[in-house]
Every structure is written in C-alpha cells, then in structure tokens.
Short mmCIF file of C-alpha atoms in Angstrom, two decimals:
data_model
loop_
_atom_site.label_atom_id
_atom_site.label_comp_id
_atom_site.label_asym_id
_atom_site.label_seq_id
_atom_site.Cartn_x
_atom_site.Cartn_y
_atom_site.Cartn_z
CA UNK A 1 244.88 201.46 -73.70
CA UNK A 2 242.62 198.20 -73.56
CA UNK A 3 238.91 198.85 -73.34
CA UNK A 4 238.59 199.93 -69.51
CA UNK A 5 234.83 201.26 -69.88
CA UNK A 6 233.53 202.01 -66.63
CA UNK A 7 229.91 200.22 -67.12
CA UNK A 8 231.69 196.45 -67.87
CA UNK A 9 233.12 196.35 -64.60
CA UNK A 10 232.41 198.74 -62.18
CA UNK A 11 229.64 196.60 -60.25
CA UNK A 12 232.18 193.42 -60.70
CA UNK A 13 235.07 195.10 -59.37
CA UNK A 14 234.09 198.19 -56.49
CA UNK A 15 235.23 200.22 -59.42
CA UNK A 16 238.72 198.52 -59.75
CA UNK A 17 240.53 196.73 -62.10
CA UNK A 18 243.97 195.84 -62.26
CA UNK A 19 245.77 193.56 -65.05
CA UNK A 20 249.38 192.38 -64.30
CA UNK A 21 251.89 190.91 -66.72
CA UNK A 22 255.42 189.76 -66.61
CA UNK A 23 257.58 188.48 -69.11
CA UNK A 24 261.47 188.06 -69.49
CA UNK A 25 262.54 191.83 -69.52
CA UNK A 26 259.69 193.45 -68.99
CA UNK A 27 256.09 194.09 -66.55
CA UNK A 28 253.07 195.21 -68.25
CA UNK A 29 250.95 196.83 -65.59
CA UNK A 30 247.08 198.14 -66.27
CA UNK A 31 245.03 199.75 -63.82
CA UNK A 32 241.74 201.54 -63.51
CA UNK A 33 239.24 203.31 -61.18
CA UNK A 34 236.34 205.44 -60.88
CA UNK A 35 236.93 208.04 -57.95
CA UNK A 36 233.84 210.37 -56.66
CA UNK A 37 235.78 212.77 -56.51
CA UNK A 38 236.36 215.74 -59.00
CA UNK A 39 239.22 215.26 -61.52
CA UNK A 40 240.91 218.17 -60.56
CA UNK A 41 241.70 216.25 -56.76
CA UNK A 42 242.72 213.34 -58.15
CA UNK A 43 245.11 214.47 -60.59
CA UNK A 44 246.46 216.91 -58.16
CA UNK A 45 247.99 213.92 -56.44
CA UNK A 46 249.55 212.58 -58.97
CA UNK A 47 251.01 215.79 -59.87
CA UNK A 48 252.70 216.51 -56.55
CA UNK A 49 255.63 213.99 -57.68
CA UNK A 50 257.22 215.08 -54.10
CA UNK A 51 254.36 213.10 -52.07
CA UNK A 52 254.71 209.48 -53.65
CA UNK A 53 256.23 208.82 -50.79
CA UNK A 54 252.37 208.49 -48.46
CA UNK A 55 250.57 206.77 -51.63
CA UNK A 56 253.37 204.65 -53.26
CA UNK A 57 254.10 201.22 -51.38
CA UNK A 58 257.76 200.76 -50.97
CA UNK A 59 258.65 204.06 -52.12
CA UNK A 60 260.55 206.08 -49.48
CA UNK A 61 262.10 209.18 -51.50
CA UNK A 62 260.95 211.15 -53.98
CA UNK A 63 262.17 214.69 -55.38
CA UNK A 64 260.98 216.48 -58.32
CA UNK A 65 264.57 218.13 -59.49
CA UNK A 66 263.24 220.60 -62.36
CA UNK A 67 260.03 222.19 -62.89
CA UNK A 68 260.71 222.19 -67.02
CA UNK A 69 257.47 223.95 -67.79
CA UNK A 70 254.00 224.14 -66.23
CA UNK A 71 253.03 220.71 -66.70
CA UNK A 72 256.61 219.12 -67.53
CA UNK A 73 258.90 218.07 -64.95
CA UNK A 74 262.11 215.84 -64.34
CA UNK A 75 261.31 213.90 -60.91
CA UNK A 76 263.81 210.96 -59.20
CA UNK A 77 261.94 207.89 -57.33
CA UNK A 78 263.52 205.75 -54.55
CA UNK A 79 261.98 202.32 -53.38
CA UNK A 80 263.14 200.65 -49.95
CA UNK A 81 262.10 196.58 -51.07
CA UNK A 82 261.85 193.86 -48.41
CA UNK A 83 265.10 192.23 -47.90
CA UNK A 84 266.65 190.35 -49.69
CA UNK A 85 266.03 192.80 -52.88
CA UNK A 86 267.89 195.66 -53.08
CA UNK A 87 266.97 199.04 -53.52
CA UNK A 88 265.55 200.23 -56.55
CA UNK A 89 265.68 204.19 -58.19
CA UNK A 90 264.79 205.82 -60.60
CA UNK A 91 264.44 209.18 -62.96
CA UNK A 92 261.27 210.22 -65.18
CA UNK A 93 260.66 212.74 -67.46
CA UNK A 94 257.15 213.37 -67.56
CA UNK A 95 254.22 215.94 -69.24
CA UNK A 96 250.88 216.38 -69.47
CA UNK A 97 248.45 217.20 -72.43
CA UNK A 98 244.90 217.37 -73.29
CA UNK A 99 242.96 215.50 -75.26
CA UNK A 100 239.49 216.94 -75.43
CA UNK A 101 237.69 214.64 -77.93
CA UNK A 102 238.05 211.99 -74.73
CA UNK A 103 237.51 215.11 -72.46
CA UNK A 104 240.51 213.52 -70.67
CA UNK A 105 244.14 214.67 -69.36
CA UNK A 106 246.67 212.43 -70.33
CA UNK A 107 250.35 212.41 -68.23
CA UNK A 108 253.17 210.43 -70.13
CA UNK A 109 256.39 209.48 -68.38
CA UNK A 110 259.71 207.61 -69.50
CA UNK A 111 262.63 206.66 -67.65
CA UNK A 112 265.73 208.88 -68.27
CA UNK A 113 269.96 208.17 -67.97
CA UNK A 114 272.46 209.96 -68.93
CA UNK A 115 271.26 213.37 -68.97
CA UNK A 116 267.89 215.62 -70.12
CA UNK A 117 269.18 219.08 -71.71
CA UNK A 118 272.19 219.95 -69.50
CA UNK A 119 270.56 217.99 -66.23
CA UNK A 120 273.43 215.46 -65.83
CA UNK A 121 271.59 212.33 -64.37
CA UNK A 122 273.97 211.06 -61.35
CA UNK A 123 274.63 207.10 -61.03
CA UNK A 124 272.65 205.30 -58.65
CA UNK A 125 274.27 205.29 -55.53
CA UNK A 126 276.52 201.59 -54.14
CA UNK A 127 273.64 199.35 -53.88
CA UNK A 128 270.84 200.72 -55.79
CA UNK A 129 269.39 199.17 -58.88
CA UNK A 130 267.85 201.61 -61.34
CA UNK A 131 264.87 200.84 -63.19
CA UNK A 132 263.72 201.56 -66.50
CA UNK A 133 260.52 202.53 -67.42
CA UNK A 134 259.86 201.99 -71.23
CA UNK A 135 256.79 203.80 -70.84
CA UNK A 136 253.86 204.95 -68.55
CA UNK A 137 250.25 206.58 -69.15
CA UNK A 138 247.91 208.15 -66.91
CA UNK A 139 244.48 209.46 -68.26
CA UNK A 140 242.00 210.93 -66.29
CA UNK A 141 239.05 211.38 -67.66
CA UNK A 142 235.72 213.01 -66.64
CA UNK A 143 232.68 211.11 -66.34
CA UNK A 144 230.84 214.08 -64.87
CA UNK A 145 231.82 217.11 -62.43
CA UNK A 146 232.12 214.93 -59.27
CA UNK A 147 233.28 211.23 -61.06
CA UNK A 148 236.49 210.37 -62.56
CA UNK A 149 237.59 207.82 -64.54
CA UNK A 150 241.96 206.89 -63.81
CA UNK A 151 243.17 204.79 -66.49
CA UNK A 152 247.21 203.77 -65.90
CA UNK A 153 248.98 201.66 -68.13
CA UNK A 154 253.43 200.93 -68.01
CA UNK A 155 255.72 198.72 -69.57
CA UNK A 156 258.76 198.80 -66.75
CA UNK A 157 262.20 196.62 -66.07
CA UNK A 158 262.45 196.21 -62.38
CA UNK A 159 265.72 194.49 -62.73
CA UNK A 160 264.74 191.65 -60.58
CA UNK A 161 265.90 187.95 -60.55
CA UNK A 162 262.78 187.00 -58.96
CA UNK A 163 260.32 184.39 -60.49
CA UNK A 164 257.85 185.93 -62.38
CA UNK A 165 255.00 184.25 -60.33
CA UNK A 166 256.43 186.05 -57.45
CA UNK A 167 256.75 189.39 -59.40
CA UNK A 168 252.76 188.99 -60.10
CA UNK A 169 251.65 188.57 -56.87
CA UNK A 170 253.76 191.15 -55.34
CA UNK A 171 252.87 193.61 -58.14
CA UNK A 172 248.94 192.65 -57.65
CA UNK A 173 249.11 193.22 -53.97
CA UNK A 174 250.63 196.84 -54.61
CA UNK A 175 248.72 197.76 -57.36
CA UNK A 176 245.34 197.09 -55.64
CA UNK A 177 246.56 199.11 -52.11
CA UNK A 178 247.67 202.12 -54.44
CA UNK A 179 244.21 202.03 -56.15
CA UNK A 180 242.70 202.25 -52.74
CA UNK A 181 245.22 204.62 -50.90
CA UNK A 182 244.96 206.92 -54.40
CA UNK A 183 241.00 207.11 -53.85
CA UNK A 184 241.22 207.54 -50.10
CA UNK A 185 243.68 210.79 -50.35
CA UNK A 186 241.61 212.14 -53.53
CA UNK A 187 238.90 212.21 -51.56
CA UNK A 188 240.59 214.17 -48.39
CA UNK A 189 242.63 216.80 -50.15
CA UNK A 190 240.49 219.62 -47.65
CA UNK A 191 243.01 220.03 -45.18
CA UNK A 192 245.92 218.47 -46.61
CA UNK A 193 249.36 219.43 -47.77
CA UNK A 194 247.66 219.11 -51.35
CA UNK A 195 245.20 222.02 -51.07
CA UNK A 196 248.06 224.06 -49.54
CA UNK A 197 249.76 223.63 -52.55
CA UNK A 198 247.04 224.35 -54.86
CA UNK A 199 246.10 227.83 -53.42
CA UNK A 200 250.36 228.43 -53.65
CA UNK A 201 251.13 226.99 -57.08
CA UNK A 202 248.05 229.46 -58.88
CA UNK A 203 249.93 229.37 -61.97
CA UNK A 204 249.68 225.25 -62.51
CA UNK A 205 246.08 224.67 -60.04
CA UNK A 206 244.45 227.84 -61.49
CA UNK A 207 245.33 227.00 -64.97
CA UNK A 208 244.05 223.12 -64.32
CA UNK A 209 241.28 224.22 -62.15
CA UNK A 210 239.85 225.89 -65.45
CA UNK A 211 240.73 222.90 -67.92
CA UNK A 212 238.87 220.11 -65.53
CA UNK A 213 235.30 222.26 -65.13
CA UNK A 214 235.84 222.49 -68.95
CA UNK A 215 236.03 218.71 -69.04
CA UNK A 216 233.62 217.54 -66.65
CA UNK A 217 230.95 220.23 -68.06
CA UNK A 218 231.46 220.90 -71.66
CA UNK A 219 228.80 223.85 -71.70
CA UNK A 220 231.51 226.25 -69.40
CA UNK A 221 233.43 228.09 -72.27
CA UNK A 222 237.28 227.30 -71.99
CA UNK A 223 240.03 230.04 -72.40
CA UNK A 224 242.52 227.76 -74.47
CA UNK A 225 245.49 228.21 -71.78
CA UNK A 226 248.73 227.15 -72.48
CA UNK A 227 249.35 223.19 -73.04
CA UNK A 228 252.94 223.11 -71.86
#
C-alpha cells in the first residue's frame, strides 16, 4: 500500500483520498478514509457482501453463494452501467486476517472462473461482461476506539472500450460517493439491517467484536480466536 498516513492529508482532504489509474488492461484504484466511527461498524459493512447493493454505485445485485469459513466467503457482483455499456459481473473469493503489529484487519479478494473447490462458477449470462479483479485489499486499521483508518487498494479489468480519460473520471466520481456513502452508513448501523445481523450472526460479530476492542485498545487482553 502507498504511504496513506492519516496526519499528511486529513486536513487537505476531509479525511479522503482517492488515487485513480488506468492503463491498457488494467485500473489501479487507491482509496482512503478516516471514519469516527468504531472499526467494528465499518468493517461490518463491508462484510455483509449481500448489501453492496445501497453503498456500491451501479451495482444492482449482489449474493454471497458460500459462507467457506467464518471470515471466507465466495460472493457474485452485478453492475447495471449507463447505456451504452453493458452490464458487468462478477465472482470473488475473499478472506480476512489479522495483522496485529499494524493493529489492523486486512480483507483480500480475487476474481474467480471456472470453479472454487466443487463450486462450478456459471457463465455470465447473454449480455454481461465479466470482470476480473487481479487483486483487491481492504485494511482497517484502528487509530483509537472510536477512529478508523480504511485503506483500499485493486488492480481490476473492467473490460471496457472506453477512453481511459473517460474511465478516470467516471471511476473518480464513484470512488469519492462510495467514500462518502461508506462513512454515512458506518456511522448509522443503530437501527439498520446491519446491527440485526450482528446480534444474529454471534459466531462472526462476537468473534470480531472481541478482535477490534483488542485493536483499538491494546491493554484489553485478547483470547486468540480462530483466524479463519
């Protein structure tokens, strides 16, 4: 990850940054944010892989198909793009681990084809362009029991024949209103489908509950849980 420390630019930027790059195959994407909001919110949405669909621009399906572990799943994303583009898909495999020298979660995700284990991965449907995501990065990290730092960084092939200065300022646009909409719902989760979920799933929120207060306060002993 580039150097995304929060002091450089958090006065510059409200707390944002994004970096956007596109070259012949491929889109290099960077973004960062500080959220006042516990880590254990924030990474709660990006866990729910089901509810893209309120946060993500252009994305109008999403479906987790296989809950591989506690934190490893197999998820399928569908994007709805403005005419004339066509529709885009695609499948991830994703997991989480921790890394506790950064006092940090880290979530890594790759495109998958074919098939995962015996998980046949169907074709796109007539129509639908599938993507391929090289790879993708979140870390969340805590700056202290109510701040957290979201770092993401991808390396993606939209498949589009679009002009690259075109791809940027699309991509820009998006990126900044999913840095926004991703601070706006972390900080609302009271109420929301996401809290229902965490007082349902106890055996992934319970388990992550304990491994972000360990984080954000490294004097609160931590019961080394399981990392899958």
């Amino acid at each position: 990850l580039p150097d995304l420390d929060v002091v450089t630019w958090m006065d510059e930027h409200r707390n944002l940054y994004a970096s956007i790059r596109m070259e012949k195959w491929f889109g290099f994407l960077v973004l960062s944010l500080i959220v006042a909001v516990a880590g254990f919110n924030v990474i709660s949405i990006f866990f729910e892989a089901d509810l893209y669909p309120q946060w993500v621009p252009t994305m109008d399906r999403a479906y987790e198909l296989k809950r591989l572990s506690r934190y490893r799943k197999l998820a399928q994303f569908s994007y709805k793009l403005p005419w004339p583009l066509a529709r885009r898909d695609i499948f991830c495999y994703g997991y989480g681990v921790d890394i506790a020298e950064q006092n940090a979660i880290l979530v890594v995700v790759r495109s998958v084809d074919g098939s995962y284990g015996d998980i046949q991965i169907p074709e796109p449907d007539p129509g639908t362009v599938r993507m391929d995501v090289k790879y993708a990065g979140f870390l969340f990290r805590a700056i202290d029991k109510s701040t957290t730092h979201v770092s993401v960084i991808s390396c993606t092939d939209p498949k589009m024949s679009v002009p690259y200065f075109l791809q940027n300022y699309g991509l820009k646009k998006v990126a900044h209103r999913i840095l926004l909409t991703v601070r706006k719902f972390a900080s609302s989760v009271a109420g929301s489908e996401y809290e229902e979920r965490m007082n349902s799933d106890k055996y992934v929120y319970d388990d992550l509950r304990r491994r972000c207060r360990y984080f954000a306060d490294p004097l609160v002993t931590f019961e080394g849980a399981e990392s899958e």
